[in-house]
Amino acid sequence: MRILVTGGAGFIGSHLCERLLNQNHDVICLDNFFTGSKDNIIDLMDNHRFELIRHDITEGILLEVDQIYHLACPASPVHYQYNAVKTIKTNVMGTINMLGLAKRVRARILLSSTSEVYGDPKVHPQKESYWGHVNPIGIRSCYDEGKRVAETLMMDYHRQNKVDIKIVRIFNTYGPKMAENDGRVVSNFIIQALKNQDITIYGDGSQTRSFQYVDDLLDGVIAMMNAQNFIGPVNIGNPYEFTILELAKKIIELTRSKSKIIHLPLPQDDPTQRQPDISLAEEKLNWQPQIQIAEGLPRTIEYFRTKVLAG
Ligand code: NAD
Ligand code: UDP
């Protein structure tokens, strides 16, 4: 198949391009390099099945493809808040452009939505049937509400134009190839620990997240893309939940760091808890995460150790 990956030079997108090439597909990676980098895909450049297009999805594009993994959107709060209006445009205009393309060439399209559609959840753990608790006017809204509209657009193009869609709600994911300046918690803590700098916990560290390793996510996303008679939305995440303070301590221990923990103000609307209910993915996709943090964190630390040592 010929497969388009929007956001293909980003953290998840670059792993996905590599996986799809290994499955002998032709892969078109489309990216505007806002948070993605050529470093992430440099090893794929020699593969004759790989093509790279520098393009911004807020502008239309016509390509002949069979499947579209629509990932383009900055995912770290630091980056999606840097130009909030652009984040909304990417989610709304970008998703309309990709749905228009899917409609025109009859491609199947998968949206990488997010656990953030549940906002600061009042239901725990979160099932797909929960409608969420999202602030529509806060500093996270450009992303949370942007993804909610993207989901709405997917469903409306499906109902109105019979576009073949899939919606995946991704929970916090980590692994090699996260950008050093990404700003999300796992990469921040690992880099701070490796440099023996202070570990910056926002708030008291009692807020929880559930982190999945990127390889598990890819298994789930690819299974969803190729599933029959199931459009989602489906949660893909690791249900093992722990506090941000526990994460900091674990990373200090694994890196044998001399770093101290310091506390900085908690950002506005920072969700207090998050854990996926993955029973739907288990039932429909026969999917479960396989890599726990005891295995995934050391792999990620090794990646960043090479990067940090390389300067
Ligand atoms: P990332 O920031 O590393 O990658 C996003 C990519 O999209 C980058 O390469 C960026 O340059 C590109 N991009 C952004 N705006 C674009 C535009 N207008 N046109 C073209 N390209 C554009 O983030 P990631 O962690 O790889 O996330 C990928 C997708 O998965 C995003 O849609 C994100 O919302 C979703 N997601 C990620 C997580 C996570 O924990 N990593 C959790 C939930 C959802
Ligand atoms: N966080 C933190 N220190 C950091 C970066 C993040 O304590 O250096 C916290 C953040 O406030 C949040 C959690 O870690 O409670 C996860 O943040 P991240 O940005 O990784 O993801 P998201 O909030 O989007 O789940």
Coordinates of C-alpha atoms and ligand atoms in Angstrom, one line a residue:
M1 CA 0.0 0.0 0.0
R2 CA 1.0 3.6 -0.4
I3 CA 0.6 5.3 3.0
L4 CA 0.7 8.9 4.0
V5 CA 1.9 9.8 7.5
T6 CA 1.2 13.5 8.5
G7 CA 3.6 14.6 11.2
G8 CA 5.9 11.8 10.1
A9 CA 9.1 13.6 11.2
G10 CA 7.8 13.9 14.8
F11 CA 8.3 11.5 17.8
I12 CA 5.5 9.0 17.1
G13 CA 5.3 9.7 13.3
S14 CA 9.0 8.8 12.7
H15 CA 8.6 5.5 14.5
L16 CA 5.5 4.8 12.5
C17 CA 7.2 5.5 9.2
E18 CA 10.0 3.1 10.0
R19 CA 7.5 0.4 11.1
L20 CA 5.4 0.8 7.9
L21 CA 8.6 0.6 5.7
N22 CA 9.6 -2.6 7.5
Q23 CA 6.2 -4.0 6.5
N24 CA 7.1 -3.1 2.8
H25 CA 4.7 -0.3 2.3
D26 CA 5.5 2.8 0.3
V27 CA 5.5 5.7 2.9
I28 CA 5.0 9.4 2.2
C29 CA 6.1 11.4 5.3
L30 CA 4.5 14.9 5.3
D31 CA 5.7 17.5 7.9
N32 CA 6.3 21.2 8.3
F33 CA 9.1 20.5 10.8
F34 CA 7.5 22.7 13.6
T35 CA 8.4 20.1 16.3
G36 CA 9.6 17.3 14.0
S37 CA 13.2 16.9 12.8
K38 CA 15.1 15.5 9.9
D39 CA 17.3 13.6 12.5
N40 CA 14.3 11.5 13.3
I41 CA 14.0 10.2 9.7
I42 CA 17.5 10.5 8.4
D43 CA 18.0 6.7 8.5
L44 CA 14.9 6.2 6.3
M45 CA 16.1 8.6 3.5
D46 CA 18.0 5.9 1.6
N47 CA 15.0 3.6 1.4
H48 CA 13.5 3.9 -2.1
R49 CA 10.0 3.3 -0.6
F50 CA 10.3 6.5 1.5
E51 CA 9.4 10.0 0.3
L52 CA 9.5 13.2 2.3
I53 CA 7.3 16.3 1.6
R54 CA 7.8 19.5 3.5
H55 CA 4.2 20.8 3.7
D56 CA 1.9 22.5 6.2
I57 CA -1.4 20.7 6.4
T58 CA -3.3 23.9 6.9
E59 CA -2.8 24.2 3.1
G60 CA -4.5 21.6 0.9
I61 CA -2.5 19.0 -1.0
L62 CA -3.4 16.3 -3.5
L63 CA -1.7 12.9 -3.3
E64 CA -2.6 9.4 -4.4
V65 CA -2.6 7.2 -1.3
D66 CA -4.5 4.2 0.2
Q67 CA -4.2 5.0 3.9
I68 CA -3.6 8.2 5.9
Y69 CA -2.2 8.2 9.4
H70 CA -3.1 11.8 10.4
L71 CA -0.7 12.7 13.3
A72 CA 0.4 16.3 12.4
C73 CA -0.1 18.5 15.5
P74 CA 2.3 19.6 18.2
A75 CA 1.7 17.4 21.2
S76 CA 3.7 19.0 24.1
P77 CA 1.9 21.8 26.0
V78 CA 5.0 24.0 25.6
H79 CA 4.8 23.7 21.8
Y80 CA 1.0 23.7 21.3
Q81 CA 0.7 26.8 23.4
Y82 CA 3.5 28.6 21.7
N83 CA 1.2 29.5 18.8
A84 CA -2.3 28.5 20.1
V85 CA -4.1 29.9 17.0
K86 CA -1.9 27.8 14.7
T87 CA -2.6 24.7 16.9
I88 CA -6.3 25.2 16.4
K89 CA -5.8 25.8 12.6
T90 CA -3.8 22.6 12.4
N91 CA -6.5 20.6 14.1
V92 CA -9.4 22.1 12.3
M93 CA -8.2 23.2 8.8
G94 CA -5.5 20.5 8.7
T95 CA -8.0 17.8 9.5
I96 CA -10.5 19.2 7.0
N97 CA -7.8 19.1 4.3
M98 CA -6.8 15.5 5.2
L99 CA -10.5 14.4 5.2
G100 CA -11.0 16.1 1.9
L101 CA -8.0 14.2 0.5
A102 CA -9.3 10.9 2.0
K103 CA -12.7 11.6 0.4
R104 CA -11.3 12.4 -3.0
V105 CA -9.0 9.4 -3.3
R106 CA -11.1 7.1 -1.2
A107 CA -8.3 6.5 1.3
R108 CA -8.9 5.2 4.9
I109 CA -7.9 7.9 7.4
L110 CA -6.9 7.5 11.1
L111 CA -6.9 10.4 13.4
S112 CA -4.4 10.5 16.3
S113 CA -6.7 12.0 18.9
T114 CA -5.8 12.2 22.6
S115 CA -6.7 11.4 26.2
E116 CA -6.9 15.2 26.5
V117 CA -10.4 15.1 25.0
Y118 CA -11.4 13.9 28.5
G119 CA -9.9 17.1 30.0
D120 CA -9.5 17.0 33.8
P121 CA -11.7 13.8 34.1
K122 CA -14.4 13.3 36.7
V123 CA -14.7 9.7 35.8
H124 CA -11.8 7.4 36.5
P125 CA -10.4 5.4 34.7
Q126 CA -11.6 6.9 31.4
K127 CA -13.8 4.9 29.0
E128 CA -14.5 6.0 25.5
S129 CA -18.1 6.6 26.4
Y130 CA -17.1 9.4 28.8
W131 CA -17.7 12.9 27.3
G132 CA -15.0 14.6 29.3
H133 CA -14.6 17.7 31.4
V134 CA -12.8 20.3 29.3
N135 CA -12.3 24.0 29.8
P136 CA -13.2 25.6 26.5
I137 CA -11.4 28.9 27.2
G138 CA -8.2 27.8 28.9
I139 CA -4.6 27.6 27.8
R140 CA -4.9 23.9 26.9
S141 CA -8.1 24.4 24.9
C142 CA -6.4 25.0 21.6
Y143 CA -5.2 21.4 21.8
D144 CA -8.1 19.7 23.8
E145 CA -10.9 21.4 21.9
G146 CA -9.0 21.3 18.7
K147 CA -8.8 17.5 18.9
R148 CA -12.5 17.3 20.0
V149 CA -13.4 19.3 16.8
A150 CA -11.1 17.0 14.8
E151 CA -13.0 14.0 16.1
T152 CA -16.3 15.7 15.2
L153 CA -15.1 16.4 11.7
M154 CA -14.0 12.8 11.3
M155 CA -17.5 11.6 12.3
D156 CA -19.3 14.1 10.1
Y157 CA -17.3 13.3 7.0
H158 CA -18.0 9.6 7.8
R159 CA -21.8 10.1 8.2
Q160 CA -22.2 12.7 5.4
N161 CA -19.6 11.5 2.9
K162 CA -19.0 7.9 3.8
V163 CA -15.3 8.5 4.4
D164 CA -13.6 5.4 5.9
I165 CA -12.4 6.7 9.3
K166 CA -10.7 5.5 12.4
I167 CA -10.3 7.5 15.7
V168 CA -7.6 6.6 18.2
R169 CA -7.3 8.3 21.6
I170 CA -3.7 8.2 22.6
F171 CA -2.6 8.3 26.2
N172 CA 0.8 9.7 27.3
T173 CA 3.5 8.0 25.2
Y174 CA 7.2 8.1 25.6
G175 CA 10.3 6.6 24.1
P176 CA 13.4 7.3 22.0
K177 CA 13.2 10.2 19.4
M178 CA 11.3 12.5 21.7
A179 CA 12.9 15.9 21.0
E180 CA 15.4 17.1 23.6
N181 CA 13.4 20.4 23.9
D182 CA 10.0 18.6 23.8
G183 CA 9.0 19.8 27.2
R184 CA 7.0 16.8 28.2
V185 CA 7.6 15.2 31.6
V186 CA 9.5 12.0 30.6
S187 CA 12.1 13.7 28.4
N188 CA 12.4 16.7 30.8
F189 CA 13.1 14.5 33.8
I190 CA 15.5 12.1 32.0
I191 CA 17.6 15.0 30.5
Q192 CA 17.6 16.8 33.9
A193 CA 18.7 13.6 35.7
L194 CA 21.5 12.9 33.1
K195 CA 22.8 16.4 33.5
N196 CA 22.5 16.3 37.3
Q197 CA 20.3 19.3 37.1
D198 CA 17.2 20.0 39.4
I199 CA 14.2 17.9 38.5
T200 CA 11.3 20.3 37.9
I201 CA 8.0 18.9 39.3
Y202 CA 5.1 21.1 38.6
G203 CA 2.9 21.3 41.7
D204 CA 3.3 18.8 44.5
G205 CA 3.7 15.9 42.1
S206 CA 0.6 14.1 43.3
Q207 CA -1.0 14.3 39.8
T208 CA -1.1 11.0 38.0
R209 CA -0.5 9.8 34.4
S210 CA -0.2 6.4 32.8
F211 CA 2.7 6.1 30.4
Q212 CA 2.9 3.8 27.4
Y213 CA 6.0 2.9 25.5
V214 CA 5.9 3.9 21.8
D215 CA 6.2 0.4 20.4
D216 CA 3.0 -0.6 22.2
L217 CA 1.3 2.4 20.8
L218 CA 2.3 1.5 17.2
D219 CA 1.0 -2.0 17.6
G220 CA -2.4 -0.6 18.7
V221 CA -2.6 2.1 16.1
I222 CA -1.7 -0.2 13.2
A223 CA -4.1 -2.8 14.5
M224 CA -6.8 -0.1 14.5
M225 CA -6.0 1.1 11.0
N226 CA -6.5 -2.4 9.7
A227 CA -9.4 -3.5 11.8
Q228 CA -12.7 -4.2 9.9
N229 CA -16.1 -2.8 11.0
F230 CA -14.8 -0.7 13.9
I231 CA -14.2 3.0 13.6
G232 CA -13.6 3.9 17.3
P233 CA -12.9 6.0 19.1
V234 CA -10.6 3.7 21.0
N235 CA -8.3 4.3 23.9
I236 CA -4.7 3.2 23.3
G237 CA -2.6 3.5 26.5
N238 CA -1.0 1.7 29.4
P239 CA -3.3 1.5 32.4
Y240 CA -0.4 1.4 34.9
E241 CA -0.9 4.7 36.7
F242 CA 1.5 6.5 39.0
T243 CA 2.2 10.0 40.3
I244 CA 4.7 12.4 38.7
L245 CA 6.6 12.4 42.0
E246 CA 7.0 8.6 41.7
L247 CA 8.2 9.1 38.1
A248 CA 10.8 11.6 39.2
K249 CA 12.2 9.2 41.9
K250 CA 12.2 6.3 39.5
I251 CA 14.2 8.3 36.9
I252 CA 16.7 9.5 39.5
E253 CA 17.2 5.9 40.7
L254 CA 17.6 4.5 37.1
T255 CA 20.1 7.2 36.1
R256 CA 21.9 7.1 39.5
S257 CA 21.6 10.9 39.3
K258 CA 22.6 13.5 41.9
S259 CA 19.7 15.7 40.9
K260 CA 17.5 17.2 43.6
I261 CA 13.7 17.5 43.1
I262 CA 12.3 21.1 43.1
H263 CA 8.7 22.2 42.8
L264 CA 7.5 24.8 40.3
P265 CA 3.9 26.2 39.9
L266 CA 1.3 23.8 38.5
P267 CA 0.2 25.0 35.0
Q268 CA -3.4 26.1 34.7
D269 CA -5.9 23.2 33.9
D270 CA -3.3 20.5 34.4
P271 CA -5.3 17.3 34.8
T272 CA -5.1 15.8 38.2
Q273 CA -5.4 12.1 37.2
R274 CA -5.4 10.1 34.0
Q275 CA -5.7 6.4 33.3
P276 CA -7.1 4.6 30.3
D277 CA -9.8 1.9 30.4
I278 CA -8.6 -0.3 27.5
S279 CA -11.2 -3.0 27.6
L280 CA -12.5 -1.8 24.2
A281 CA -9.1 -2.2 22.6
E282 CA -8.7 -5.6 24.2
E283 CA -12.0 -6.7 22.9
K284 CA -12.0 -5.2 19.4
L285 CA -8.2 -5.3 18.5
N286 CA -7.0 -8.0 20.8
W287 CA -4.4 -5.4 21.9
Q288 CA -2.7 -4.9 25.3
P289 CA 0.5 -3.1 26.1
Q290 CA 3.5 -5.4 26.5
I291 CA 6.3 -3.1 27.6
Q292 CA 6.2 -1.8 31.2
I293 CA 8.2 1.2 32.5
A294 CA 10.8 -1.1 34.0
E295 CA 11.8 -2.0 30.4
G296 CA 10.7 1.2 28.5
L297 CA 12.4 3.8 30.8
P298 CA 15.9 2.3 30.6
R299 CA 15.6 2.1 26.8
T300 CA 14.6 5.8 26.7
I301 CA 17.3 6.8 29.1
E302 CA 19.9 5.1 26.9
Y303 CA 18.7 7.1 23.9
F304 CA 19.0 10.4 25.7
R305 CA 22.3 9.4 27.2
T306 CA 23.7 9.2 23.7
K307 CA 22.1 12.5 22.8
V308 CA 23.2 14.3 25.9
L309 CA 26.8 13.0 25.7
A310 CA 26.9 14.0 22.0
G311 CA 26.1 17.5 23.2
Ligands
NAD1 P1 5.5 15.7 17.9 O1 5.3 17.1 18.3 O2 6.8 15.0 18.1 O3 5.0 15.4 16.4 C1 4.1 16.2 15.7 C2 4.6 16.4 14.3 O4 3.6 17.1 13.5 C3 5.9 17.1 14.2 O5 6.8 16.5 13.3 C4 5.5 18.5 13.6 O6 6.5 19.2 12.9 C5 4.3 18.1 12.8 N1 3.3 19.2 12.5 C6 2.8 20.0 13.5 N2 2.0 20.9 12.9 C7 2.0 20.6 11.5 C8 1.3 21.2 10.4 N3 0.5 22.3 10.5 N4 1.6 20.7 9.2 C9 2.5 19.7 9.0 N5 3.1 19.1 10.1 C10 2.9 19.6 11.3 O7 4.3 14.9 18.7 P2 4.0 13.3 18.9 O8 4.2 13.0 20.3 O9 4.8 12.5 17.9 O10 2.5 13.3 18.6 C11 2.0 12.9 17.3 C12 0.4 12.9 17.4 O11 0.0 12.0 18.4 C13 -0.2 14.2 17.6 O12 -1.3 14.4 16.8 C14 -0.6 14.2 19.1 O13 -1.7 15.0 19.3 C15 -0.9 12.7 19.3 N6 -0.8 12.3 20.7 C16 0.5 12.1 21.2 C17 0.6 11.8 22.5 C18 1.9 11.5 23.2 O14 2.0 11.3 24.4 N7 3.1 11.6 22.5 C19 -0.5 11.6 23.3 C20 -1.8 11.9 22.7 C21 -1.9 12.2 21.4
UDP2 N1 5.4 18.0 34.4 C1 6.3 18.2 35.5 N2 7.5 18.7 35.1 C2 7.9 18.9 33.8 C3 7.0 18.6 32.8 C4 5.7 18.2 33.1 O1 6.0 18.1 36.6 O2 9.1 19.3 33.6 C5 4.0 17.5 34.8 C6 2.9 18.3 34.1 O3 2.5 19.4 34.9 C7 1.8 17.2 34.1 C8 2.6 15.9 33.9 O4 3.9 16.2 34.3 O5 1.1 17.1 35.4 C9 2.6 15.4 32.5 O6 3.0 16.5 31.7 P1 3.2 16.4 30.1 O7 3.4 17.7 29.6 O8 4.2 15.3 29.8 O9 1.9 15.8 29.5 P2 0.3 16.1 29.7 O10 0.1 17.1 30.8 O11 -0.1 16.7 28.4 O12 -0.3 14.8 30.1

